[in-house]
CSV table of C-alpha atoms and ligand atoms in Angstrom, one decimal:
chain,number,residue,atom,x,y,z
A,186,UNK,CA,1.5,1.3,-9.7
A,187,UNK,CA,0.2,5.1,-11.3
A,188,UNK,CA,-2.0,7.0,-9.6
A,189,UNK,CA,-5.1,5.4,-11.3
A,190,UNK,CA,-4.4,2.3,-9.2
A,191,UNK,CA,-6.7,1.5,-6.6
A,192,UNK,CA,-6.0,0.9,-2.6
A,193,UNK,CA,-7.2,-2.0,-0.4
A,194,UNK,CA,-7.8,0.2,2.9
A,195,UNK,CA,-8.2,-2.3,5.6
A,196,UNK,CA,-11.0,-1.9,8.5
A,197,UNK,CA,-10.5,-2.9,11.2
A,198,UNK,CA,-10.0,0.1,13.6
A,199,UNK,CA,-12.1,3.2,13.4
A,200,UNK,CA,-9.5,5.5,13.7
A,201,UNK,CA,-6.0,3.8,12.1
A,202,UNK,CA,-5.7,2.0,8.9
A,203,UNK,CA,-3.3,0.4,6.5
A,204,UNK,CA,-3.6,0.3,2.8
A,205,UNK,CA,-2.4,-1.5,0.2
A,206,UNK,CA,-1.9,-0.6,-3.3
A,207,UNK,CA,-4.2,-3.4,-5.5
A,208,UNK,CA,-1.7,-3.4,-8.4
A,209,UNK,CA,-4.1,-6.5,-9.6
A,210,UNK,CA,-7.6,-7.5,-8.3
A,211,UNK,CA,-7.5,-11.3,-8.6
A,212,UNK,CA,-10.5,-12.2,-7.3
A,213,UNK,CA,-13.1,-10.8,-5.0
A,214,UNK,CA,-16.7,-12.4,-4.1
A,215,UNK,CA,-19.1,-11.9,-1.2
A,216,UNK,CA,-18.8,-16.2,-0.2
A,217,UNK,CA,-22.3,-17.0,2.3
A,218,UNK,CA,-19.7,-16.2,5.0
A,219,UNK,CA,-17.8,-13.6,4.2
A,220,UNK,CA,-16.3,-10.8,1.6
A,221,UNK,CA,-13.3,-11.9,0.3
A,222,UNK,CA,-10.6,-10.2,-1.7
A,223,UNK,CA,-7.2,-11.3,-3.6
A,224,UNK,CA,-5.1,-9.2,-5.1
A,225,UNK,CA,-1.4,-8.1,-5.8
A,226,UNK,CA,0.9,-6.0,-3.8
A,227,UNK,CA,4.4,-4.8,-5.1
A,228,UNK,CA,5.6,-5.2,-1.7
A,229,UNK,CA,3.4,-8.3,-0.2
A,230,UNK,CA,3.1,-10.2,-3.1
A,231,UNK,CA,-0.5,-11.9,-3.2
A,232,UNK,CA,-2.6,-10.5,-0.6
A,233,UNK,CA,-5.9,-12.3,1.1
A,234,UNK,CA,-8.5,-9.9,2.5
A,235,UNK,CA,-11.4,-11.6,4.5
A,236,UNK,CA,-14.3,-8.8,5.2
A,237,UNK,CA,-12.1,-5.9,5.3
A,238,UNK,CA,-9.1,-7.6,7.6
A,239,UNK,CA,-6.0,-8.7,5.8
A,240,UNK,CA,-5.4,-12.5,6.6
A,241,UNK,CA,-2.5,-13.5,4.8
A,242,UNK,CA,-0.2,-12.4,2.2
A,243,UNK,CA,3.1,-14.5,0.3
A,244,UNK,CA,5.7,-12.5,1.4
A,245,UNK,CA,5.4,-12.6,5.3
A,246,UNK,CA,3.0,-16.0,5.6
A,247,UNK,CA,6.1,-18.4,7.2
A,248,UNK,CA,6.3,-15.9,10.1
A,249,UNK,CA,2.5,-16.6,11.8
A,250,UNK,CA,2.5,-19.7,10.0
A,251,UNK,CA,5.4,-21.4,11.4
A,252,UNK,CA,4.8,-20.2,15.2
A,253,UNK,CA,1.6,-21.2,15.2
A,254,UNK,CA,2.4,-24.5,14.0
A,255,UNK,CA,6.2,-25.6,15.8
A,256,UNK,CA,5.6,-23.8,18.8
A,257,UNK,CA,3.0,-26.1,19.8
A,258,UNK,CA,3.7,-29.3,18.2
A,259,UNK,CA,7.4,-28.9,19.2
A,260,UNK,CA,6.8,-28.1,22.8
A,261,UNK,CA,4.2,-31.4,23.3
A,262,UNK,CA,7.3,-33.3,21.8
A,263,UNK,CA,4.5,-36.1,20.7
A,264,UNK,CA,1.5,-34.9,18.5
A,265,UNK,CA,0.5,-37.1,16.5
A,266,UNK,CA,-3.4,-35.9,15.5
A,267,UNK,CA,-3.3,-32.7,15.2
A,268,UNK,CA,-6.9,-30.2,14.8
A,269,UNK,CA,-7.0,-26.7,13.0
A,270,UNK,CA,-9.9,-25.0,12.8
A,271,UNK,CA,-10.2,-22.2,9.9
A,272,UNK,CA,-6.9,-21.5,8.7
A,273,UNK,CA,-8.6,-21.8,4.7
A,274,UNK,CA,-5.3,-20.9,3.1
A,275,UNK,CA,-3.4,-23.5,4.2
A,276,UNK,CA,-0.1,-22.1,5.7
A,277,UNK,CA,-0.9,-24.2,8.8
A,278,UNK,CA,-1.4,-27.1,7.3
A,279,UNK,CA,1.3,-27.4,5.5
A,280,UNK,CA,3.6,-26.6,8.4
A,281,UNK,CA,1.9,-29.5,10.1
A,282,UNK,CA,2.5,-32.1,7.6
A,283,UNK,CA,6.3,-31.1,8.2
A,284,UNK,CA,6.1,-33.0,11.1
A,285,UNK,CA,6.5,-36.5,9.9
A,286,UNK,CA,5.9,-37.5,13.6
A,287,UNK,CA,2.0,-36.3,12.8
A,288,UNK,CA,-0.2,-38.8,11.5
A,289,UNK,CA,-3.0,-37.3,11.0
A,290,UNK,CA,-4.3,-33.7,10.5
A,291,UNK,CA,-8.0,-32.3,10.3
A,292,UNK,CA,-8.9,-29.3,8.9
A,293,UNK,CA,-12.1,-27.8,9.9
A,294,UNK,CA,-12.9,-24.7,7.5
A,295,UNK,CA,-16.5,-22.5,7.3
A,296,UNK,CA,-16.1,-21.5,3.6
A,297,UNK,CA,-15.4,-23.8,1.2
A,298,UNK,CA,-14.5,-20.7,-1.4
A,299,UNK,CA,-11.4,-20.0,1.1
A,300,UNK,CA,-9.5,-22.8,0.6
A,301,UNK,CA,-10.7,-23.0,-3.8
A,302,UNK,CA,-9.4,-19.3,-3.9
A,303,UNK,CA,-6.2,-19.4,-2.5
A,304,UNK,CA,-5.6,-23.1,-4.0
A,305,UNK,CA,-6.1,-20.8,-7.3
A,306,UNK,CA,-4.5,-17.6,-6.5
A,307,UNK,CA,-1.7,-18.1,-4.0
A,308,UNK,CA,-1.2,-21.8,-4.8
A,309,UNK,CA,2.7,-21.2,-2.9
A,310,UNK,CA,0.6,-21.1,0.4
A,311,UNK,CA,-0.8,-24.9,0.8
A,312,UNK,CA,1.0,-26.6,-2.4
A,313,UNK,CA,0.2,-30.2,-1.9
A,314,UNK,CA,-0.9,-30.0,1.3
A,315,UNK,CA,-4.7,-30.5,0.8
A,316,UNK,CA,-3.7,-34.1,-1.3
A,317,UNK,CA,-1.9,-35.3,1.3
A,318,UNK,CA,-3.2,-38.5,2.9
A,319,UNK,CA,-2.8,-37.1,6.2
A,320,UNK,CA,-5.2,-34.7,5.6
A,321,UNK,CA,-8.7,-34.4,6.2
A,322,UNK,CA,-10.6,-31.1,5.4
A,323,UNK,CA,-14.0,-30.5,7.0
A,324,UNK,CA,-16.2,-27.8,5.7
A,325,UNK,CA,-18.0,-27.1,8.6
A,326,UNK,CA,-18.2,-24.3,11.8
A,327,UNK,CA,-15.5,-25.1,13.8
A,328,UNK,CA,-17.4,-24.1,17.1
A,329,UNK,CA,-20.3,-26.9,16.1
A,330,UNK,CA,-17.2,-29.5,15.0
A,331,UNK,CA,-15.7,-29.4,18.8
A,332,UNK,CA,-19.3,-29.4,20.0
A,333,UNK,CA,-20.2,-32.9,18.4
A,334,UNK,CA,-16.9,-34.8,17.4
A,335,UNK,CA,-15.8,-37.7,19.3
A,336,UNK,CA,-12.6,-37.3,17.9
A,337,UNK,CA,-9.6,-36.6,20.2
A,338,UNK,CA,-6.4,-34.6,19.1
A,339,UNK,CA,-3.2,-34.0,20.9
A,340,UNK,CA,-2.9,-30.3,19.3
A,341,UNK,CA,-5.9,-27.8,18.7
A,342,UNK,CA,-4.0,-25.0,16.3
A,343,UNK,CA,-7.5,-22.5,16.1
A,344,UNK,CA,-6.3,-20.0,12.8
A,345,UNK,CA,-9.3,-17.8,12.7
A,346,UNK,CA,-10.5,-14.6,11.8
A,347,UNK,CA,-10.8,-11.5,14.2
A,348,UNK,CA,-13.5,-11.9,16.6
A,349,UNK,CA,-16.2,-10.5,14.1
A,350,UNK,CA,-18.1,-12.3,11.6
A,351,UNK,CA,-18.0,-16.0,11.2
A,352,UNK,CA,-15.1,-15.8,13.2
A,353,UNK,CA,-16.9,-14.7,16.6
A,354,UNK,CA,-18.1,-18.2,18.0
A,355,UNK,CA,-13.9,-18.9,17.9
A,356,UNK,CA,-13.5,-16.6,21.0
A,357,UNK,CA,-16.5,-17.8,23.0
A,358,UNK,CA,-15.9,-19.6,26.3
A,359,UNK,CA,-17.9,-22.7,24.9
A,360,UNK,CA,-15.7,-22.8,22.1
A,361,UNK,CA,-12.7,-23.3,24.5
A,362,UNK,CA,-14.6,-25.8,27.1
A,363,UNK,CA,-15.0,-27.8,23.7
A,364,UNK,CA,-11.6,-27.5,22.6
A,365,UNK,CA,-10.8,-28.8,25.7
A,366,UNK,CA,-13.2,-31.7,25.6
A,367,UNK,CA,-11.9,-32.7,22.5
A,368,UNK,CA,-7.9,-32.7,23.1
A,369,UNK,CA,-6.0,-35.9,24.9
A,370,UNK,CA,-4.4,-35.5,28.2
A,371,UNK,CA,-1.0,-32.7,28.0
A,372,UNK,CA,-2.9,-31.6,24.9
A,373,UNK,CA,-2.0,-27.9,23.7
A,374,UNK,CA,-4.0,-25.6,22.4
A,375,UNK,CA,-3.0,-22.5,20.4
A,376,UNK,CA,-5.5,-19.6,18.8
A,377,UNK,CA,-4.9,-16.6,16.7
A,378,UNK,CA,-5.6,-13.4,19.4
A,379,UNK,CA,-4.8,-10.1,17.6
A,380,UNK,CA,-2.1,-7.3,17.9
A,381,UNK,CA,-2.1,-6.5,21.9
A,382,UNK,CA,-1.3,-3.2,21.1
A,383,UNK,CA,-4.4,-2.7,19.1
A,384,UNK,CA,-6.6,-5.4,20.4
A,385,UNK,CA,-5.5,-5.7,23.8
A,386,UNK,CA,-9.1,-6.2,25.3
A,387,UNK,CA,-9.2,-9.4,22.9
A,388,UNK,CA,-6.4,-10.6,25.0
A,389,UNK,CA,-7.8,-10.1,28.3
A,390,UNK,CA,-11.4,-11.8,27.4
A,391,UNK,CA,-10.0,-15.0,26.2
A,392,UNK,CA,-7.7,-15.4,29.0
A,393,UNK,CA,-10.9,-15.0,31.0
A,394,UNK,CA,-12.4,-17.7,28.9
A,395,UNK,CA,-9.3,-20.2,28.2
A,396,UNK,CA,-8.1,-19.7,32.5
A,397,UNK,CA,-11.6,-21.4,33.2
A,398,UNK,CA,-11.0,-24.7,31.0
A,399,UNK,CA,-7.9,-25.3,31.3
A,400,UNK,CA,-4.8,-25.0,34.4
A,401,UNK,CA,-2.3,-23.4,32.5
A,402,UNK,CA,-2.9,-20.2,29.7
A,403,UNK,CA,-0.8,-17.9,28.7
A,404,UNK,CA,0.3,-15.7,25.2
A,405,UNK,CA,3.7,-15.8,23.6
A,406,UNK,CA,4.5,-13.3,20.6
A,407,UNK,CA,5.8,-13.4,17.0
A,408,UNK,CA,6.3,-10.1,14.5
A,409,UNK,CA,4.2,-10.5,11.6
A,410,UNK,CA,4.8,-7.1,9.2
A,411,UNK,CA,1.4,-7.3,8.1
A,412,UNK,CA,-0.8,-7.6,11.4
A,413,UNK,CA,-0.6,-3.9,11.9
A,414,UNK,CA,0.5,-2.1,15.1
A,415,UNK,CA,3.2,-4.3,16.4
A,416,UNK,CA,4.1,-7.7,17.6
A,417,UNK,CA,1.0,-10.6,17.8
A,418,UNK,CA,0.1,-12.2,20.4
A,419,UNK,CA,-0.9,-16.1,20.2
A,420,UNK,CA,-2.7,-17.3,22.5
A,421,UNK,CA,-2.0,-20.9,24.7
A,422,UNK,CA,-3.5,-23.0,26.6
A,423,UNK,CA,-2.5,-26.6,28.7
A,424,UNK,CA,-3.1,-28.2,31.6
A,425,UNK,CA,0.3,-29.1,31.6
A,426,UNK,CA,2.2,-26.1,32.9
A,427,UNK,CA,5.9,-27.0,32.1
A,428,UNK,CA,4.8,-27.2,27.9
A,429,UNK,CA,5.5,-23.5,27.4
A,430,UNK,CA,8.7,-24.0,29.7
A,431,UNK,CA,10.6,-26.7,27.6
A,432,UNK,CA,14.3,-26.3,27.8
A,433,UNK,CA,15.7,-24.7,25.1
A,434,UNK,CA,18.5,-27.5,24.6
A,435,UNK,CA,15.4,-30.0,24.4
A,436,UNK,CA,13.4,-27.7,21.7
A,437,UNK,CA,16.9,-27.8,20.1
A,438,UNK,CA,17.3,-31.3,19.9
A,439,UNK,CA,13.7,-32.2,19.0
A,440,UNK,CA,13.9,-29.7,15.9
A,441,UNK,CA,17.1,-30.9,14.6
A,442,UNK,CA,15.2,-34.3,14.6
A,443,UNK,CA,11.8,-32.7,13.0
A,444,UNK,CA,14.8,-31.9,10.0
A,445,UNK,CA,12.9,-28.3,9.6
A,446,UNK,CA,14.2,-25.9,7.4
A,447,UNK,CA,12.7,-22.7,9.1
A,448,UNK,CA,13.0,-18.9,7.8
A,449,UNK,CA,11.3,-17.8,11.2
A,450,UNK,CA,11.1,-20.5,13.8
A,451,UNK,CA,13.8,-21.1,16.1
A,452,UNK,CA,14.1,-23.1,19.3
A,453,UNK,CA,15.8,-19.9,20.5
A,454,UNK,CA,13.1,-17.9,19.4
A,455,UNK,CA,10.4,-20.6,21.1
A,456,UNK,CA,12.0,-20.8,24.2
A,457,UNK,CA,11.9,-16.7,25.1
A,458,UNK,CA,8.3,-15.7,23.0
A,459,UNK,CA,6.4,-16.3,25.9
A,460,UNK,CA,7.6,-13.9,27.5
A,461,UNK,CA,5.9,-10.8,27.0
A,462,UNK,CA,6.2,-6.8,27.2
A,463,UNK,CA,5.0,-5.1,30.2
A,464,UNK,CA,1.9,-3.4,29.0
A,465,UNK,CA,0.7,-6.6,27.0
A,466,UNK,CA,1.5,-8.7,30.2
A,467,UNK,CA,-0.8,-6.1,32.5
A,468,UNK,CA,-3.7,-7.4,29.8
A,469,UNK,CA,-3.3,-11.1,30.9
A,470,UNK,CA,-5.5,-10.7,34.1
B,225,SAM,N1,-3.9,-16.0,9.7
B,225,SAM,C1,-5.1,-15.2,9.6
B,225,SAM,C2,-5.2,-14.3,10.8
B,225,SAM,O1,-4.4,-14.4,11.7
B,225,SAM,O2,-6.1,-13.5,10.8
B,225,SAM,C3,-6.3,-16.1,9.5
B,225,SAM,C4,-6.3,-16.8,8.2
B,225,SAM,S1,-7.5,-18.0,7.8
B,225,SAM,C5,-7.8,-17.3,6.2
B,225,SAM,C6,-8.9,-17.6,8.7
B,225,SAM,C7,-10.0,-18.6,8.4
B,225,SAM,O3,-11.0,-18.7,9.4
B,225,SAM,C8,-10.8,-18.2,7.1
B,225,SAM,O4,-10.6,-19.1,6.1
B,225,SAM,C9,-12.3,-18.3,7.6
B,225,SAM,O5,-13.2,-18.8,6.6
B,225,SAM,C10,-12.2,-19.2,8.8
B,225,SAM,N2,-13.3,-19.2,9.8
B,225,SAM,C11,-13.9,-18.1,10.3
B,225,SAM,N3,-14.9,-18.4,11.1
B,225,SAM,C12,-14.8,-19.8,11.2
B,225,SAM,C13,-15.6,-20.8,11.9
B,225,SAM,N4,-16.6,-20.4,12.8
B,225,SAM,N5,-15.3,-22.1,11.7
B,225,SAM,C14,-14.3,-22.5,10.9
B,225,SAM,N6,-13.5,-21.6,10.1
B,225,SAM,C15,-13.8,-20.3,10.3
């Protein structure tokens, strides 16, 4: 890295930012839905930028992409079709597939130049998980696909982008009364909802939203270094309200079973994120 080398500065807060040094510009395009940027980071490895937010990067993917994926699957104890809408690099997919309990995943992605890109430039993300026969991948709005399906799912796992752009409809109270149409009784569903230090406001709006659709919703929290300012927040909703309250010893046992070799994930882990910091807990109202 010399001083000729130029920085990715993210944007999205007007008055904080993080950069990253773009040792190597892999590939950047403005897609029909968005600007998206690939590129190489000493530290993060391979970097994916969608319009000015980072999304994911090689070095810290396993973090968001396993608690957004055995969190939910692990508490419902029997998901067998499982939904994700976005998600285009396919870290949560592959988690899912994991699950040999799963028998069927589908994938419901805006841009189709998402999941070519990373397929291309950070291949480690999905590896096979697109060409498994479990998997079907929909290139379509995700807020229209929960509209119209007829299809049911037992877990909704909803890895968007920030509530700007393309990603906007994803945080929309219709959005959730679908996403509830569309899941089988003691479904779960899970949605990406920002840093709560940061983008606390994000938290309070789609508990607004989720609390109207379904009897039990909630956050729980996971540390991803690259989501700047702090701990995440994931959002959760069920009408079942013992799923986020499953006994450790029971995650325990159904995660030795799952065989999962985790480098995040714990049942330990599972059984206390819900519980959340004061200030990020006087959001959820
Ligand atoms: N883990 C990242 C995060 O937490 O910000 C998100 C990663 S994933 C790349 C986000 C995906 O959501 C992108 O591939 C984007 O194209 C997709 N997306 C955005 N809006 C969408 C929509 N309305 N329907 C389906 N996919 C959408």
């Amino acid at each position: 890295m010399g001083d000729e080398t130029p920085w990715f500065k993210e944007t999205l807060y007007p008055a904080v930012a993080q950069s990253f040094a773009m040792d190597r510009v892999l590939f950047r395009e403005r897609s029909a839905h968005q600007d998206l940027v690939i590129f190489e980071n000493a530290i993060y490895g391979r970097v994916l930028a969608l319009d000015g937010a980072v999304q994911v990067t090689t070095r810290d993917e396993f973090v968001y992409h396993e608690m957004m994926t055995h969190v939910p699957i692990l508490a419902h104890g029997k998901a067998k079709r499982v939904l994700i809408v976005g998600g285009g690099d396919g870290g949560i997919l592959r988690e899912t597939l994991r699950h040999k309990s799963v028998a069927s995943v589908t994938m419901v992605e805006i841009d189709r130049a998402v999941v070519d890109m990373c397929l291309k430039w950070m291949p480690s993300i999905a590896g096979k998980s697109f060409a498994d026969k479990r998997t079907r991948l929909v290139i379509a709005d995700g807020a229209k696909y929960v509209a119209e399906t007829a299809e049911k799912f037992d877990v909704v796992i909803v890895d968007s982008t920030d509530p700007q752009g393309p990603g906007e409809v994803l945080f929309t109270e219709a959005f959730y009364r679908n996403c509830k149409r569309v899941l089988k009784p003691k479904g779960i569903l899970v949605n990406q909802n920002g840093v709560p230090f940061l983008q606390g406001d994000e938290m309070t709006m789609t508990y607004r939203r989720r609390r109207k659709h379904f009897a039990h919703t909630s956050f729980y929290v996971a540390a991803v270094p690259s989501y700047y300012g702090g701990f995440m927040a994931l959002g959760w909703a069920s009408d079942d309200p013992k799923a986020h309250r499953v006994p450790e010893a029971t995650l325990a046992k159904r995660f030795a079973a799952a065989k999962l070799k985790t480098r995040y994930y714990t049942p330990g882990l599972h059984a206390g994120c819900f519980g959340l910091p004061a200030f990020a807990q006087a959001r959820v109202k």
